[in-house]
Tab-separated table of C-alpha atoms in Angstrom:
chain	number	residue	atom	x	y	z
A	1	UNK	CA	-66.559	53.204	61.116
A	2	UNK	CA	-65.917	55.163	64.283
A	3	UNK	CA	-62.473	54.825	65.841
A	4	UNK	CA	-61.925	51.510	67.577
A	5	UNK	CA	-64.821	49.741	65.795
A	6	UNK	CA	-64.018	47.162	63.160
A	7	UNK	CA	-66.404	46.956	60.193
A	8	UNK	CA	-67.444	43.542	58.836
A	9	UNK	CA	-68.105	43.802	55.125
A	10	UNK	CA	-69.588	41.446	52.545
A	11	UNK	CA	-68.738	37.809	53.087
A	12	UNK	CA	-68.354	38.119	56.866
A	13	UNK	CA	-71.071	37.646	59.421
A	14	UNK	CA	-71.099	38.072	63.177
A	15	UNK	CA	-72.424	35.112	65.135
A	16	UNK	CA	-72.423	34.010	68.747
A	17	UNK	CA	-69.224	32.062	68.241
A	18	UNK	CA	-67.454	35.049	66.676
A	19	UNK	CA	-66.932	35.837	63.014
A	20	UNK	CA	-68.347	33.531	60.364
A	21	UNK	CA	-66.955	33.567	56.826
A	22	UNK	CA	-69.832	32.910	54.462
A	23	UNK	CA	-68.223	33.247	51.021
A	24	UNK	CA	-65.007	32.100	49.398
A	25	UNK	CA	-62.570	34.678	48.093
A	26	UNK	CA	-59.688	36.951	49.033
A	27	UNK	CA	-59.790	38.583	52.473
A	28	UNK	CA	-59.193	42.314	52.143
A	29	UNK	CA	-58.417	44.895	54.794
A	30	UNK	CA	-58.747	48.658	54.826
A	31	UNK	CA	-56.950	50.368	57.698
A	32	UNK	CA	-58.824	53.718	57.400
A	33	UNK	CA	-61.161	54.803	60.233
A	34	UNK	CA	-61.703	51.918	62.641
A	35	UNK	CA	-60.595	49.422	59.996
A	36	UNK	CA	-62.708	47.199	57.779
A	37	UNK	CA	-62.433	43.586	56.646
A	38	UNK	CA	-64.334	42.042	53.769
A	39	UNK	CA	-64.176	39.058	51.434
A	40	UNK	CA	-63.611	39.884	47.764
A	41	UNK	CA	-65.599	37.142	46.048
A	42	UNK	CA	-66.513	36.608	42.401
A	43	UNK	CA	-70.098	35.890	41.575
A	44	UNK	CA	-72.514	36.558	38.752
A	45	UNK	CA	-75.786	36.897	40.620
A	46	UNK	CA	-76.547	40.326	42.068
A	47	UNK	CA	-78.101	40.935	45.492
A	48	UNK	CA	-79.480	44.504	45.915
A	49	UNK	CA	-77.514	46.646	48.366
A	50	UNK	CA	-78.534	50.131	49.535
A	51	UNK	CA	-76.612	52.878	47.792
A	52	UNK	CA	-75.513	50.786	44.799
A	53	UNK	CA	-75.843	52.376	41.369
A	54	UNK	CA	-77.428	49.882	38.966
A	55	UNK	CA	-78.878	49.686	35.470
A	56	UNK	CA	-82.499	48.532	35.483
A	57	UNK	CA	-84.817	47.564	32.619
A	58	UNK	CA	-88.412	48.832	32.878
A	59	UNK	CA	-90.747	45.829	32.740
A	60	UNK	CA	-94.088	47.360	33.752
A	61	UNK	CA	-95.845	50.586	34.625
A	62	UNK	CA	-98.215	50.152	37.556
A	63	UNK	CA	-99.986	53.433	38.223
A	64	UNK	CA	-97.410	55.844	39.647
A	65	UNK	CA	-94.642	53.311	39.969
A	66	UNK	CA	-92.367	51.603	37.440
A	67	UNK	CA	-91.239	48.002	37.946
A	68	UNK	CA	-87.583	47.508	37.025
A	69	UNK	CA	-85.675	44.307	36.489
A	70	UNK	CA	-82.296	44.722	38.232
A	71	UNK	CA	-81.138	41.115	38.080
A	72	UNK	CA	-82.053	40.275	41.677
A	73	UNK	CA	-84.740	37.954	42.951
A	74	UNK	CA	-87.403	40.691	43.033
A	75	UNK	CA	-88.197	43.548	40.649
A	76	UNK	CA	-87.362	46.994	42.054
A	77	UNK	CA	-89.860	49.823	42.169
A	78	UNK	CA	-89.194	53.359	40.947
A	79	UNK	CA	-91.622	56.192	41.543
A	80	UNK	CA	-92.216	58.633	38.680
A	81	UNK	CA	-91.465	61.533	41.041
A	82	UNK	CA	-87.937	60.245	41.686
A	83	UNK	CA	-86.472	62.009	38.636
A	84	UNK	CA	-84.895	65.429	38.545
A	85	UNK	CA	-87.478	68.103	37.851
A	86	UNK	CA	-90.415	65.694	37.917
A	87	UNK	CA	-93.735	66.891	39.285
A	88	UNK	CA	-97.253	65.544	39.084
A	89	UNK	CA	-97.830	67.637	35.954
A	90	UNK	CA	-94.376	67.128	34.467
A	91	UNK	CA	-94.020	63.341	34.233
A	92	UNK	CA	-90.843	61.707	32.912
A	93	UNK	CA	-91.174	59.982	29.543
A	94	UNK	CA	-90.433	56.372	30.537
A	95	UNK	CA	-91.645	53.459	28.401
A	96	UNK	CA	-91.557	49.711	29.000
A	97	UNK	CA	-88.168	48.426	27.836
A	98	UNK	CA	-86.234	51.603	28.673
A	99	UNK	CA	-82.922	51.456	30.513
A	100	UNK	CA	-82.666	53.404	33.749
A	101	UNK	CA	-79.519	54.164	35.769
A	102	UNK	CA	-80.384	54.756	39.402
A	103	UNK	CA	-79.444	53.930	42.962
A	104	UNK	CA	-81.152	51.939	45.691
A	105	UNK	CA	-82.700	53.768	48.647
A	106	UNK	CA	-84.242	50.655	50.156
A	107	UNK	CA	-82.561	47.295	49.675
A	108	UNK	CA	-82.750	44.634	52.336
A	109	UNK	CA	-83.808	41.036	52.462
A	110	UNK	CA	-87.224	41.752	53.968
A	111	UNK	CA	-88.600	44.380	51.596
A	112	UNK	CA	-88.957	44.932	47.900
A	113	UNK	CA	-86.037	47.059	46.658
A	114	UNK	CA	-86.775	50.698	45.763
A	115	UNK	CA	-84.765	52.868	43.424
A	116	UNK	CA	-84.489	56.574	42.743
A	117	UNK	CA	-82.811	58.592	40.009
A	118	UNK	CA	-81.918	61.602	42.153
A	119	UNK	CA	-79.399	61.922	44.961
A	120	UNK	CA	-80.088	63.342	48.417
A	121	UNK	CA	-79.910	66.952	47.206
A	122	UNK	CA	-82.441	66.421	44.412
A	123	UNK	CA	-79.956	66.525	41.519
A	124	UNK	CA	-79.744	63.686	39.026
A	125	UNK	CA	-75.884	63.546	38.921
A	126	UNK	CA	-75.728	61.269	35.925
A	127	UNK	CA	-78.697	59.075	36.794
A	128	UNK	CA	-81.925	58.779	34.840
A	129	UNK	CA	-83.064	57.285	31.552
A	130	UNK	CA	-80.225	55.999	29.373
A	131	UNK	CA	-80.411	57.266	25.802
A	132	UNK	CA	-81.298	55.472	22.611
A	133	UNK	CA	-79.045	52.964	20.796
A	134	UNK	CA	-76.036	51.445	22.486
A	135	UNK	CA	-75.653	47.876	23.677
A	136	UNK	CA	-76.449	46.363	27.080
A	137	UNK	CA	-74.657	43.205	28.214
A	138	UNK	CA	-73.915	41.333	31.408
A	139	UNK	CA	-70.565	40.536	33.024
A	140	UNK	CA	-69.543	39.195	36.424
A	141	UNK	CA	-69.656	41.459	39.451
A	142	UNK	CA	-65.917	41.169	40.012
A	143	UNK	CA	-65.165	42.653	36.608
A	144	UNK	CA	-67.452	45.616	37.309
A	145	UNK	CA	-65.616	46.322	40.545
A	146	UNK	CA	-62.304	46.139	38.690
A	147	UNK	CA	-63.561	48.576	36.058
A	148	UNK	CA	-64.876	50.973	38.683
A	149	UNK	CA	-61.522	51.180	40.459
A	150	UNK	CA	-59.849	54.569	39.973
A	151	UNK	CA	-57.494	54.767	36.956
A	152	UNK	CA	-58.594	51.435	35.537
A	153	UNK	CA	-56.151	50.339	32.836
A	154	UNK	CA	-58.775	48.589	30.733
A	155	UNK	CA	-60.855	51.726	30.300
A	156	UNK	CA	-57.817	53.890	29.569
A	157	UNK	CA	-56.591	51.495	26.896
A	158	UNK	CA	-60.063	51.192	25.353
A	159	UNK	CA	-60.549	54.956	25.233
A	160	UNK	CA	-57.369	55.237	23.169
A	161	UNK	CA	-58.893	52.808	20.683
A	162	UNK	CA	-62.263	54.474	19.981
A	163	UNK	CA	-64.240	57.211	21.740
A	164	UNK	CA	-67.272	55.670	23.462
A	165	UNK	CA	-69.869	56.198	26.178
A	166	UNK	CA	-70.230	53.649	28.952
A	167	UNK	CA	-72.533	53.149	31.938
A	168	UNK	CA	-71.504	50.559	34.556
A	169	UNK	CA	-74.154	49.071	36.812
A	170	UNK	CA	-73.134	47.306	40.016
A	171	UNK	CA	-75.580	44.551	39.094
A	172	UNK	CA	-73.226	43.318	36.412
A	173	UNK	CA	-74.756	45.242	33.503
A	174	UNK	CA	-72.745	47.475	31.182
A	175	UNK	CA	-74.197	49.773	28.505
A	176	UNK	CA	-71.817	50.861	25.750
A	177	UNK	CA	-72.313	53.211	22.835
A	178	UNK	CA	-69.702	54.098	20.221
A	179	UNK	CA	-69.976	55.928	16.890
A	180	UNK	CA	-70.762	52.878	14.736
A	181	UNK	CA	-72.371	49.522	15.506
A	182	UNK	CA	-69.151	47.700	14.629
A	183	UNK	CA	-67.059	49.741	17.069
A	184	UNK	CA	-69.674	49.158	19.782
A	185	UNK	CA	-69.567	45.399	19.242
A	186	UNK	CA	-65.767	45.356	19.305
A	187	UNK	CA	-65.747	47.158	22.651
A	188	UNK	CA	-68.390	44.766	24.000
A	189	UNK	CA	-66.345	41.728	22.965
A	190	UNK	CA	-63.192	43.091	24.551
A	191	UNK	CA	-64.950	43.874	27.830
A	192	UNK	CA	-66.517	40.429	27.964
A	193	UNK	CA	-63.170	38.781	27.261
A	194	UNK	CA	-61.374	40.910	29.873
A	195	UNK	CA	-62.582	38.558	32.579
A	196	UNK	CA	-60.373	35.767	31.376
A	197	UNK	CA	-57.545	37.587	29.626
A	198	UNK	CA	-54.376	38.638	31.363
A	199	UNK	CA	-53.040	42.168	30.883
A	200	UNK	CA	-50.561	41.120	28.159
A	201	UNK	CA	-53.180	39.261	26.147
A	202	UNK	CA	-55.450	42.297	26.341
A	203	UNK	CA	-52.692	44.652	25.165
A	204	UNK	CA	-51.947	42.299	22.266
A	205	UNK	CA	-55.612	42.176	21.242
A	206	UNK	CA	-55.941	45.965	21.382
A	207	UNK	CA	-52.707	46.455	19.440
A	208	UNK	CA	-54.021	44.172	16.715
A	209	UNK	CA	-57.288	46.093	16.556
A	210	UNK	CA	-55.755	49.539	16.443
A	211	UNK	CA	-53.360	48.321	13.761
A	212	UNK	CA	-56.291	47.323	11.511
B	1	UNK	CA	-87.707	7.004	40.240
B	2	UNK	CA	-87.659	6.427	43.980
B	3	UNK	CA	-83.868	6.159	44.139
B	4	UNK	CA	-83.405	9.545	42.489
B	5	UNK	CA	-85.977	11.051	44.806
B	6	UNK	CA	-84.188	9.753	47.872
B	7	UNK	CA	-80.893	11.124	46.564
B	8	UNK	CA	-82.547	14.484	45.982
B	9	UNK	CA	-83.892	14.512	49.527
B	10	UNK	CA	-80.498	13.643	51.037
B	11	UNK	CA	-78.783	16.370	48.990
B	12	UNK	CA	-81.485	18.867	49.877
B	13	UNK	CA	-81.239	18.219	53.588
B	14	UNK	CA	-77.462	18.519	53.521
B	15	UNK	CA	-77.575	21.802	51.582
B	16	UNK	CA	-80.258	23.230	53.853
B	17	UNK	CA	-78.085	22.510	56.871
B	18	UNK	CA	-75.236	24.704	55.594
B	19	UNK	CA	-77.005	27.374	53.558
B	20	UNK	CA	-77.755	30.603	55.402
B	21	UNK	CA	-81.363	30.799	54.309
B	22	UNK	CA	-82.115	33.708	56.623
B	23	UNK	CA	-80.279	36.002	54.226
B	24	UNK	CA	-82.645	35.117	51.371
B	25	UNK	CA	-86.238	34.919	52.618
B	26	UNK	CA	-89.093	34.167	50.221
B	27	UNK	CA	-86.578	32.953	47.666
B	28	UNK	CA	-86.214	29.566	45.980
B	29	UNK	CA	-82.690	28.271	45.498
B	30	UNK	CA	-82.630	25.465	42.956
B	31	UNK	CA	-79.696	23.192	42.350
B	32	UNK	CA	-79.567	21.150	39.134
B	33	UNK	CA	-77.175	18.201	38.874
B	34	UNK	CA	-76.656	16.402	35.564
B	35	UNK	CA	-74.974	12.978	35.670
B	36	UNK	CA	-72.509	12.778	32.786
B	37	UNK	CA	-70.925	9.472	33.753
B	38	UNK	CA	-71.373	7.187	36.731
B	39	UNK	CA	-68.364	5.117	37.814
B	40	UNK	CA	-69.565	4.421	41.361
B	41	UNK	CA	-69.936	6.568	44.507
B	42	UNK	CA	-72.574	8.667	42.755
B	43	UNK	CA	-74.112	10.213	45.861
B	44	UNK	CA	-70.838	11.510	47.262
B	45	UNK	CA	-69.909	12.793	43.813
B	46	UNK	CA	-73.220	14.697	43.764
B	47	UNK	CA	-72.511	16.093	47.238
B	48	UNK	CA	-69.086	17.363	46.211
B	49	UNK	CA	-70.439	18.884	43.010
B	50	UNK	CA	-73.271	20.553	44.931
B	51	UNK	CA	-70.868	22.131	47.401
B	52	UNK	CA	-68.622	23.484	44.662
B	53	UNK	CA	-71.641	24.841	42.792
B	54	UNK	CA	-72.890	26.666	45.884
B	55	UNK	CA	-69.382	28.058	46.439
B	56	UNK	CA	-69.094	29.202	42.844
B	57	UNK	CA	-72.510	30.851	42.872
B	58	UNK	CA	-71.528	32.974	45.860
B	59	UNK	CA	-74.364	31.802	48.103
B	60	UNK	CA	-73.706	32.405	51.800
B	61	UNK	CA	-72.686	29.132	53.470
B	62	UNK	CA	-72.054	28.441	57.148
B	63	UNK	CA	-69.617	25.628	56.329
B	64	UNK	CA	-68.398	23.566	53.381
B	65	UNK	CA	-69.372	19.932	53.024
B	66	UNK	CA	-68.087	16.938	51.116
B	67	UNK	CA	-69.330	13.435	50.431
B	68	UNK	CA	-67.354	10.250	51.109
B	69	UNK	CA	-68.506	6.720	50.281
B	70	UNK	CA	-67.213	3.692	52.210
B	71	UNK	CA	-67.687	0.137	51.004
B	72	UNK	CA	-67.489	-2.660	53.571
B	73	UNK	CA	-66.112	-5.712	51.845
B	74	UNK	CA	-67.171	-9.229	52.886
B	75	UNK	CA	-63.848	-9.752	54.706
B	76	UNK	CA	-64.299	-6.570	56.770
B	77	UNK	CA	-61.869	-4.202	55.032
B	78	UNK	CA	-63.018	-0.655	54.325
B	79	UNK	CA	-62.715	0.738	50.780
B	80	UNK	CA	-63.121	4.482	50.257
B	81	UNK	CA	-64.743	5.830	47.057
B	82	UNK	CA	-65.514	2.401	45.572
B	83	UNK	CA	-66.035	1.816	41.865
B	84	UNK	CA	-69.353	0.396	40.627
B	85	UNK	CA	-67.898	-3.120	40.611
B	86	UNK	CA	-66.615	-2.824	44.183
B	87	UNK	CA	-69.987	-1.425	45.284
B	88	UNK	CA	-71.773	-4.470	43.945
B	89	UNK	CA	-69.430	-6.918	45.693
B	90	UNK	CA	-69.507	-5.064	49.011
B	91	UNK	CA	-71.481	-6.163	52.028
B	92	UNK	CA	-72.569	-2.635	52.908
B	93	UNK	CA	-72.126	0.835	51.407
B	94	UNK	CA	-72.123	3.873	53.678
B	95	UNK	CA	-72.182	7.446	52.420
B	96	UNK	CA	-71.392	10.340	54.749
B	97	UNK	CA	-71.660	14.079	54.225
B	98	UNK	CA	-68.983	15.711	56.360
B	99	UNK	CA	-68.880	19.426	57.220
B	100	UNK	CA	-65.675	21.415	57.196
B	101	UNK	CA	-66.117	22.640	60.779
B	102	UNK	CA	-64.641	20.018	63.125
B	103	UNK	CA	-65.520	17.336	60.547
B	104	UNK	CA	-69.095	17.022	61.837
B	105	UNK	CA	-71.456	14.578	60.152
B	106	UNK	CA	-74.274	16.254	58.236
B	107	UNK	CA	-75.819	13.202	56.624
B	108	UNK	CA	-75.294	9.450	56.781
B	109	UNK	CA	-76.973	6.820	54.632
B	110	UNK	CA	-76.397	3.073	54.466
B	111	UNK	CA	-77.197	0.365	51.959
B	112	UNK	CA	-76.776	-3.159	53.285
B	113	UNK	CA	-76.114	-4.084	56.907
B	114	UNK	CA	-73.137	-3.568	59.164
B	115	UNK	CA	-72.414	-3.526	62.891
B	116	UNK	CA	-72.178	-0.357	64.950
B	117	UNK	CA	-68.374	-0.714	65.393
B	118	UNK	CA	-67.901	-1.077	61.643
B	119	UNK	CA	-69.966	2.042	61.061
B	120	UNK	CA	-67.836	3.984	63.550
B	121	UNK	CA	-64.680	2.792	61.777
B	122	UNK	CA	-66.076	3.845	58.401
B	123	UNK	CA	-67.012	7.220	59.844
B	124	UNK	CA	-63.494	7.772	61.174
B	125	UNK	CA	-62.015	6.830	57.804
B	126	UNK	CA	-64.427	9.141	56.021
B	127	UNK	CA	-63.588	12.045	58.312
B	128	UNK	CA	-59.886	11.750	57.603
B	129	UNK	CA	-60.552	11.389	53.864
B	130	UNK	CA	-62.657	14.562	53.986
B	131	UNK	CA	-59.504	16.599	54.636
B	132	UNK	CA	-58.160	15.610	51.209
B	133	UNK	CA	-61.373	16.724	49.529
B	134	UNK	CA	-61.416	20.051	51.346
B	135	UNK	CA	-57.828	20.627	50.291
B	136	UNK	CA	-58.931	20.010	46.696
B	137	UNK	CA	-61.687	22.627	47.099
B	138	UNK	CA	-59.119	25.068	48.423
B	139	UNK	CA	-56.727	24.435	45.537
B	140	UNK	CA	-59.481	24.875	42.935
B	141	UNK	CA	-60.670	28.138	44.438
B	142	UNK	CA	-57.074	29.313	44.737
B	143	UNK	CA	-56.474	28.623	41.063
B	144	UNK	CA	-59.598	30.548	40.138
B	145	UNK	CA	-58.757	33.612	42.189
B	146	UNK	CA	-55.125	33.692	41.165
B	147	UNK	CA	-56.173	34.517	37.596
B	148	UNK	CA	-57.719	37.881	38.422
């Protein structure tokens, strides 16, 4: 925000009478720039926001556009040209049921959300079709934000356990792939339990697993 | 039956008064309440449960609300949150839905007959009781957020 202007983030709404708090949670403040306030709330249901990176599941192909389920109230649309190196002749190989990691370019309450798999310079930067195998599961949005924080302890501890690949979607979906099915399922169970475990309980569980 | 339908309508109107529906156009928000046990004051129990469910789901609300039931006994005393037995013996039962902003009344329903002064007294009692319920909401949410 420009200097002197305070930004109202999620959970706060400006009204005639001043500021309205619309969600319950912890009030956070960031002093950088003009300053920003927002409410850190925990919820499971995702509402599409422009610029969010999410994991979508392809539900239909309608002509030139794919319909993706992103966990919101409406399916998002993804054009086949929105992939890196895609042209009318060179179409991406997307089937119904595929997992796609992309970001929203249009996401407001009045219009159907639209996604793309390239950034503003035309590069894919990690987005696109997610590979075969692996396991997709859903967690709460608060846990995703915790995992996405820089130097997250949970991810560091898990990476010392087994090597694995992970994609985090802001819509609460996580895709994990490790070397064997058993390792993948162990990582999935730990991530799902992380919501309710404290740090000590998590360290104990991981110590028991790496001892085995 | 008709009684359930009227309860649904009262709940719906209360929720619609606090929900910020403008943020979710063309969307249906459905609230499902399952009665596990009924020991009296069912409507206000449903109102409290509905508010906590909306809070937990993260839906944008303009205010919180709570339900308080008052039973007017035959001798004129006011009983808050009556049991089923006390409800049956009462002369009139009044249920109010009270908002958290300035304790405004969102919904009022009466079964039985009472005078206007008695209703005002019940309303005043309900408004002061609402503070206890809102404090309970705050403590529950505090407990939930202190775990993360």
